[in-house]
C-alpha atoms as a printed R data frame, in Angstrom:
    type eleno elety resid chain resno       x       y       z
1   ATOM     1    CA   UNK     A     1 114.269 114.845 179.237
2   ATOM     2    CA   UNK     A     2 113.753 116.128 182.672
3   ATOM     3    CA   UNK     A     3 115.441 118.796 184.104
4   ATOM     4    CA   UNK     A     4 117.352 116.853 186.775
5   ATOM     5    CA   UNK     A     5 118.539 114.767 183.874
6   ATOM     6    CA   UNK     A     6 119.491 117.761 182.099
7   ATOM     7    CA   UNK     A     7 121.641 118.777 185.160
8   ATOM     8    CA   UNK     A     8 122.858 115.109 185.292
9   ATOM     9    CA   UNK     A     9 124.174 115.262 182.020
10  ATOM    10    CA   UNK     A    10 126.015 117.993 182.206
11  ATOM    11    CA   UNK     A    11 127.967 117.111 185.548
12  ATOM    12    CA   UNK     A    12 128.504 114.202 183.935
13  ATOM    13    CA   UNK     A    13 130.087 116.009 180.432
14  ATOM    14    CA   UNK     A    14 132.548 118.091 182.785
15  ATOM    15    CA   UNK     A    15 133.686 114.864 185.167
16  ATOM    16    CA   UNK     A    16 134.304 113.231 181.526
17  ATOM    17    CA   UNK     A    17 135.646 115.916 179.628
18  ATOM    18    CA   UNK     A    18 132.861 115.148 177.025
19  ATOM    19    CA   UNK     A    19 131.349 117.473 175.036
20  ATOM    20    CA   UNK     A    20 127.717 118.092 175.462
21  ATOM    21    CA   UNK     A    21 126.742 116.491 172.426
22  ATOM    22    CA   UNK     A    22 128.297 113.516 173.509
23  ATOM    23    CA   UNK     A    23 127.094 113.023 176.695
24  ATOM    24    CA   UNK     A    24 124.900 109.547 176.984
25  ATOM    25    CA   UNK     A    25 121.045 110.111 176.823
26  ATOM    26    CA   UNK     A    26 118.920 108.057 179.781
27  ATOM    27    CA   UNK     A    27 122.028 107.914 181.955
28  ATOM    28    CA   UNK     A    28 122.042 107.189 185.331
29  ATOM    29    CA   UNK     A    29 125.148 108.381 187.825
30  ATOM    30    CA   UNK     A    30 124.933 108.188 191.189
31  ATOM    31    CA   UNK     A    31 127.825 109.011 193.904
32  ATOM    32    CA   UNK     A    32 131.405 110.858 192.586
33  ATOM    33    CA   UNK     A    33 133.487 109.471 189.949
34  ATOM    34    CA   UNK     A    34 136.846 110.075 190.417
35  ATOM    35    CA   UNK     A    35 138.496 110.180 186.766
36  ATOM    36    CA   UNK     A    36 141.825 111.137 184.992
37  ATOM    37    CA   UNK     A    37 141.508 111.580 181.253
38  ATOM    38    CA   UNK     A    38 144.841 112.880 179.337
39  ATOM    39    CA   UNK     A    39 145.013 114.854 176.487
40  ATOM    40    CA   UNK     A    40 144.531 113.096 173.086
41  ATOM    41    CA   UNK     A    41 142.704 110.377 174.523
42  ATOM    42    CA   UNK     A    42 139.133 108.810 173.300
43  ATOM    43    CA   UNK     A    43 136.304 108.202 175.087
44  ATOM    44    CA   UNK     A    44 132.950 107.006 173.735
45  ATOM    45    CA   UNK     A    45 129.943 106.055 175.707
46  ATOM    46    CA   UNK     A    46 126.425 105.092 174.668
47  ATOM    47    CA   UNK     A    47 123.090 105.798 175.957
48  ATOM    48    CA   UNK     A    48 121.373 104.096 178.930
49  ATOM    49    CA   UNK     A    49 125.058 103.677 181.220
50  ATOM    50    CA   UNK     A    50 124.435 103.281 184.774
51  ATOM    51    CA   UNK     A    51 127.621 104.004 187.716
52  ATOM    52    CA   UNK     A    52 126.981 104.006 190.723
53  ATOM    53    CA   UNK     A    53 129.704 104.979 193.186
54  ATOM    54    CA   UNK     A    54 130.753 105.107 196.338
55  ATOM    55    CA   UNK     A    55 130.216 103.647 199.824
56  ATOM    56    CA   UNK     A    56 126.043 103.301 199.786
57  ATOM    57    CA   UNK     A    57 126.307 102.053 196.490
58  ATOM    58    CA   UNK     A    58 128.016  99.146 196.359
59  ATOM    59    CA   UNK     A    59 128.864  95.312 198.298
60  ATOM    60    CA   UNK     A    60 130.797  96.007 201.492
61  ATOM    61    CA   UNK     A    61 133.141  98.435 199.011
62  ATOM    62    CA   UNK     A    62 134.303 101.728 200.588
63  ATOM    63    CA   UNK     A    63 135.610 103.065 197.655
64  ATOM    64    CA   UNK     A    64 134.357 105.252 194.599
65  ATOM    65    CA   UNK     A    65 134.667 104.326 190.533
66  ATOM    66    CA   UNK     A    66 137.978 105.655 189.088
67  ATOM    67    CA   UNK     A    67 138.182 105.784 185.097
68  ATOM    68    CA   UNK     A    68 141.910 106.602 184.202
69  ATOM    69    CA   UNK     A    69 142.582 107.180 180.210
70  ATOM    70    CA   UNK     A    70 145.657 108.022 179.156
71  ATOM    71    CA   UNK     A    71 147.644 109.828 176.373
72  ATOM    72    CA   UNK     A    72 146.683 107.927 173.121
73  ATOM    73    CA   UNK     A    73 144.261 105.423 175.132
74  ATOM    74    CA   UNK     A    74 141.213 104.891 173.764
75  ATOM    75    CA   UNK     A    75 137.770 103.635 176.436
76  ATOM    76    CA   UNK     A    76 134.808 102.602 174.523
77  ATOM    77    CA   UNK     A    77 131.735 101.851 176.260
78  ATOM    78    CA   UNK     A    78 128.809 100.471 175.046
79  ATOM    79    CA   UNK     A    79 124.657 101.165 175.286
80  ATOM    80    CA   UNK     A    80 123.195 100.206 178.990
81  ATOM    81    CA   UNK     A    81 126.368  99.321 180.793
82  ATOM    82    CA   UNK     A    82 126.272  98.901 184.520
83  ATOM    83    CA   UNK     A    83 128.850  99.688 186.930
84  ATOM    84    CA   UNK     A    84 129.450 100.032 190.557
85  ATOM    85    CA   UNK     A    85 132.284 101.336 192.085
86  ATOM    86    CA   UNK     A    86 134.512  99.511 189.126
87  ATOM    87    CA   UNK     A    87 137.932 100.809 188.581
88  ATOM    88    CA   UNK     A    88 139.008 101.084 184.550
89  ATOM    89    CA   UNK     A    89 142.716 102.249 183.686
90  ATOM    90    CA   UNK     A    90 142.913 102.161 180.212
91  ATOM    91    CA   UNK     A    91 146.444 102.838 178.769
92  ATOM    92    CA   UNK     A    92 145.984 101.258 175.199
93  ATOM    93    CA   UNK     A    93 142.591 100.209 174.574
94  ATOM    94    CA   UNK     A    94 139.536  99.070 176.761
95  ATOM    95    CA   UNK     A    95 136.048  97.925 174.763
96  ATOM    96    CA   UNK     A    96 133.142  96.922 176.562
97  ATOM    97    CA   UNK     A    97 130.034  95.889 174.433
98  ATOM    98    CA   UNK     A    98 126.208  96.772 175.103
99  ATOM    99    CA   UNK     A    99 124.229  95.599 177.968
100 ATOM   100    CA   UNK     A   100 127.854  94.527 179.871
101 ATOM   101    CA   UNK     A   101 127.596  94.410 184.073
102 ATOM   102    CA   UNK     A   102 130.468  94.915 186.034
103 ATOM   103    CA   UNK     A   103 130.089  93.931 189.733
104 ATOM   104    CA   UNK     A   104 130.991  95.856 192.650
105 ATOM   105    CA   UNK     A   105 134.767  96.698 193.362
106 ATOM   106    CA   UNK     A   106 135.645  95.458 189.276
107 ATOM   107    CA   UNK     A   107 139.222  96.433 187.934
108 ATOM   108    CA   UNK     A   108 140.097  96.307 184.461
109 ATOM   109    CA   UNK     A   109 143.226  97.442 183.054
110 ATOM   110    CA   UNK     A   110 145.172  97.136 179.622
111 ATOM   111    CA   UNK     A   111 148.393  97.292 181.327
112 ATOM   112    CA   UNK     A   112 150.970  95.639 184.025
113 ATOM   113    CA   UNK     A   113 151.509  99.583 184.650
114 ATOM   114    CA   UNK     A   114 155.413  98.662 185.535
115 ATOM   115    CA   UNK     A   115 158.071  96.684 184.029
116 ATOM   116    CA   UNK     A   116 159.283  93.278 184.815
117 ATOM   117    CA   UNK     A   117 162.210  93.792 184.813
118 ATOM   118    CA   UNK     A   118 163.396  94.814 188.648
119 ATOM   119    CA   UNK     A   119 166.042  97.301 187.561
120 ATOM   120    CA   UNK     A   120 164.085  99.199 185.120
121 ATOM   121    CA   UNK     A   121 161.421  99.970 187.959
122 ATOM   122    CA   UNK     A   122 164.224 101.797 190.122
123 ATOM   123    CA   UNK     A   123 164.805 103.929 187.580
124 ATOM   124    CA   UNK     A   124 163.246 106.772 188.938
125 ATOM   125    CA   UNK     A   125 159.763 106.328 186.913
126 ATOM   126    CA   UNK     A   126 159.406 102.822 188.773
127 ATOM   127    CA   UNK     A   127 159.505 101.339 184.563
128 ATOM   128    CA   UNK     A   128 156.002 103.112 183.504
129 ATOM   129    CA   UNK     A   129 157.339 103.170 180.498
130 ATOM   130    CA   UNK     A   130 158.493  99.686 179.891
131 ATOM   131    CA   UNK     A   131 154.951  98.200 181.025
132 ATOM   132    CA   UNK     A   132 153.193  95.861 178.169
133 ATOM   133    CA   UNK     A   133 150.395  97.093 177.324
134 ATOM   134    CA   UNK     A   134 147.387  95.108 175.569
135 ATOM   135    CA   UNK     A   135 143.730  95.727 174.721
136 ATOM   136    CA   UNK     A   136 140.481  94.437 176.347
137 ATOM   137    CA   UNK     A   137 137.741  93.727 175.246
138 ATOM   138    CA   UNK     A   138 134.238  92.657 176.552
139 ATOM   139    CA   UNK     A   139 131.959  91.565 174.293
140 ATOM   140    CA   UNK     A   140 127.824  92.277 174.497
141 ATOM   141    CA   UNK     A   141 126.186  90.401 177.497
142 ATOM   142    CA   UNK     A   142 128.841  90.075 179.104
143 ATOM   143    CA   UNK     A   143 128.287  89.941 183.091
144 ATOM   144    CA   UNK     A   144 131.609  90.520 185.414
145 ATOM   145    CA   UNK     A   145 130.885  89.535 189.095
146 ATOM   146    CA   UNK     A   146 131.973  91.679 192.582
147 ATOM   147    CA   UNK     A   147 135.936  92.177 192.985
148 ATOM   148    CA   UNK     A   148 136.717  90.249 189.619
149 ATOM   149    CA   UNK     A   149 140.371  91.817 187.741
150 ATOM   150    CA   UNK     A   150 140.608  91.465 184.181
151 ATOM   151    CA   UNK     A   151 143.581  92.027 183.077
152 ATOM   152    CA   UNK     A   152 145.531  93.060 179.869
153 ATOM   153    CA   UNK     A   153 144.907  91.510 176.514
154 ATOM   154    CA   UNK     A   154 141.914  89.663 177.346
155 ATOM   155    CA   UNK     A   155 139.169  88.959 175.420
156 ATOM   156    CA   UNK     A   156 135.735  87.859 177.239
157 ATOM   157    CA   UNK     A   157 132.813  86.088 174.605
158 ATOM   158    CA   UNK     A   158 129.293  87.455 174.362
159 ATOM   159    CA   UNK     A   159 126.752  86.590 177.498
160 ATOM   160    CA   UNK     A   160 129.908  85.463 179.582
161 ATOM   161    CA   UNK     A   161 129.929  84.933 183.214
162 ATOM   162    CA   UNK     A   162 132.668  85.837 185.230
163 ATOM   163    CA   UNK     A   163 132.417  84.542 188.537
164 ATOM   164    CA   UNK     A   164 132.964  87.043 192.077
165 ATOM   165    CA   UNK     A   165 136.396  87.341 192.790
166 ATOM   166    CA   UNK     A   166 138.164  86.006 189.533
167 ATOM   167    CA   UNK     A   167 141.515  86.950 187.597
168 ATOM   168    CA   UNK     A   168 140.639  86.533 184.245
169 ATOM   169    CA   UNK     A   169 144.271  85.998 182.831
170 ATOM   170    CA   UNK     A   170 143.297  84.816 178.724
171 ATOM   171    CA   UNK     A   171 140.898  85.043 176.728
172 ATOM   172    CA   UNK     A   172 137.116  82.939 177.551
173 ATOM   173    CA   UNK     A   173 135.024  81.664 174.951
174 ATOM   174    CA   UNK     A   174 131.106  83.291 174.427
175 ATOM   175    CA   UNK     A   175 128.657  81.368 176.584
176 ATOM   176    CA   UNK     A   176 131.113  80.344 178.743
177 ATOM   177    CA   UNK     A   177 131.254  80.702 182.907
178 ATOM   178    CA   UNK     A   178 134.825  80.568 183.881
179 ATOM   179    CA   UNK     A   179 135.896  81.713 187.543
180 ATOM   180    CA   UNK     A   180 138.849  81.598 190.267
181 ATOM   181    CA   UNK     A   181 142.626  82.667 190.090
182 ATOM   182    CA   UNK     A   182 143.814  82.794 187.563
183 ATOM   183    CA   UNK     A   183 139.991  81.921 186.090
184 ATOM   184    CA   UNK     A   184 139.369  78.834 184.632
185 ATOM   185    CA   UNK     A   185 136.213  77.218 182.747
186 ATOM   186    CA   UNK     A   186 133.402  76.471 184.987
187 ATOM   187    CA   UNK     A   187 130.184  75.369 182.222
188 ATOM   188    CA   UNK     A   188 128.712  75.734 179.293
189 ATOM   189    CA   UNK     A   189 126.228  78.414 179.353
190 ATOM   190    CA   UNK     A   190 122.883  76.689 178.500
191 ATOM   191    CA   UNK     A   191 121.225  78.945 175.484
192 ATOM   192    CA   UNK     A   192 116.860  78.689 175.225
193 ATOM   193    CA   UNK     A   193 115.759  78.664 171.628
């Protein structure tokens, strides 16, 4: 390992709150992360991740890659993940596989973050704490197009496409190209043998 990857590495251990142990081997970051990890959270991510951030670094997308994990949360990322300026607010659970893309401007979150219910949001807390709350989880393969939201308690199937721009609502199948809003199936995914 080179010595600029050395330094690499450990910028990225203190923006992550990671242990130097921990921190992913042949990883790539490029721009500032902005990122808000609570106590007693979980983070795990494997080798080879690549985030890029800010505005160079992504499609017509001013802004920089937030990661926000919360008390009890738990963010797992997997081996050679790549991510540009993609916004993940994990309040439960957020699992992304190995070899996952997320587009420019992505957002995935594991919550609605406020209650439906209109008089528990003017409570003062605006109903944080009534927000459901459900994992996500992307499987291996997995690619996520530019400005695409998934949202709480979806599941998305190994080498899934996610078309640009799509609000992926329930769960999609493996192999499977769904896209819009809310998303909906597209094709098949053709698999060579």
């Amino acid at each position: 390992m080179s010595f600029l990857s050395l330094i690499i590495n450990f910028v990225y251990c203190i923006i992550f709150k990671i242990k130097i142990g921990q921190c992913p081997k042949h990883s790539v970051i490029r721009g500032i992360c902005s990122s808000y990890i609570e106590k007693n959270s979980k983070i795990s991510i494997g080798e080879g991740l690549t985030l890029r951030s800010g505005a160079r670094r992504g499609i017509g997308n001013e802004s920089t890659s937030k990661i926000m994990v919360s008390k009890d949360a738990i963010l797992n990322i997997g081996k050679f993940v790549g991510m540009t300026n993609v916004c993940l607010l994990c309040q439960k659970h957020i699992e992304i596989g190995n070899n996952v893309l997320l587009g420019a401007g992505v957002m995935v979150m594991d919550s609605n973050f406020h209650d439906t219910d209109w008089k528990m949001r003017m409570d003062g807390t605006h109903g944080i704490n009534g927000a459901k709350r459900a994992s996500v989880n992307i499987s291996d393969n997995v690619f996520i197009g530019t400005r695409s939201i998934i949202c709480k308690g979806v599941t998305i199937g190994a080498r899934s496409i996610i078309a640009a721009g799509s609000v992926v609502v329930k769960d999609v199948p493996e192999d499977e190209i769904w896209g819009g809003n809310p998303a909906k199936f597209i094709k098949k995914i053709n698999q060579k043998t």
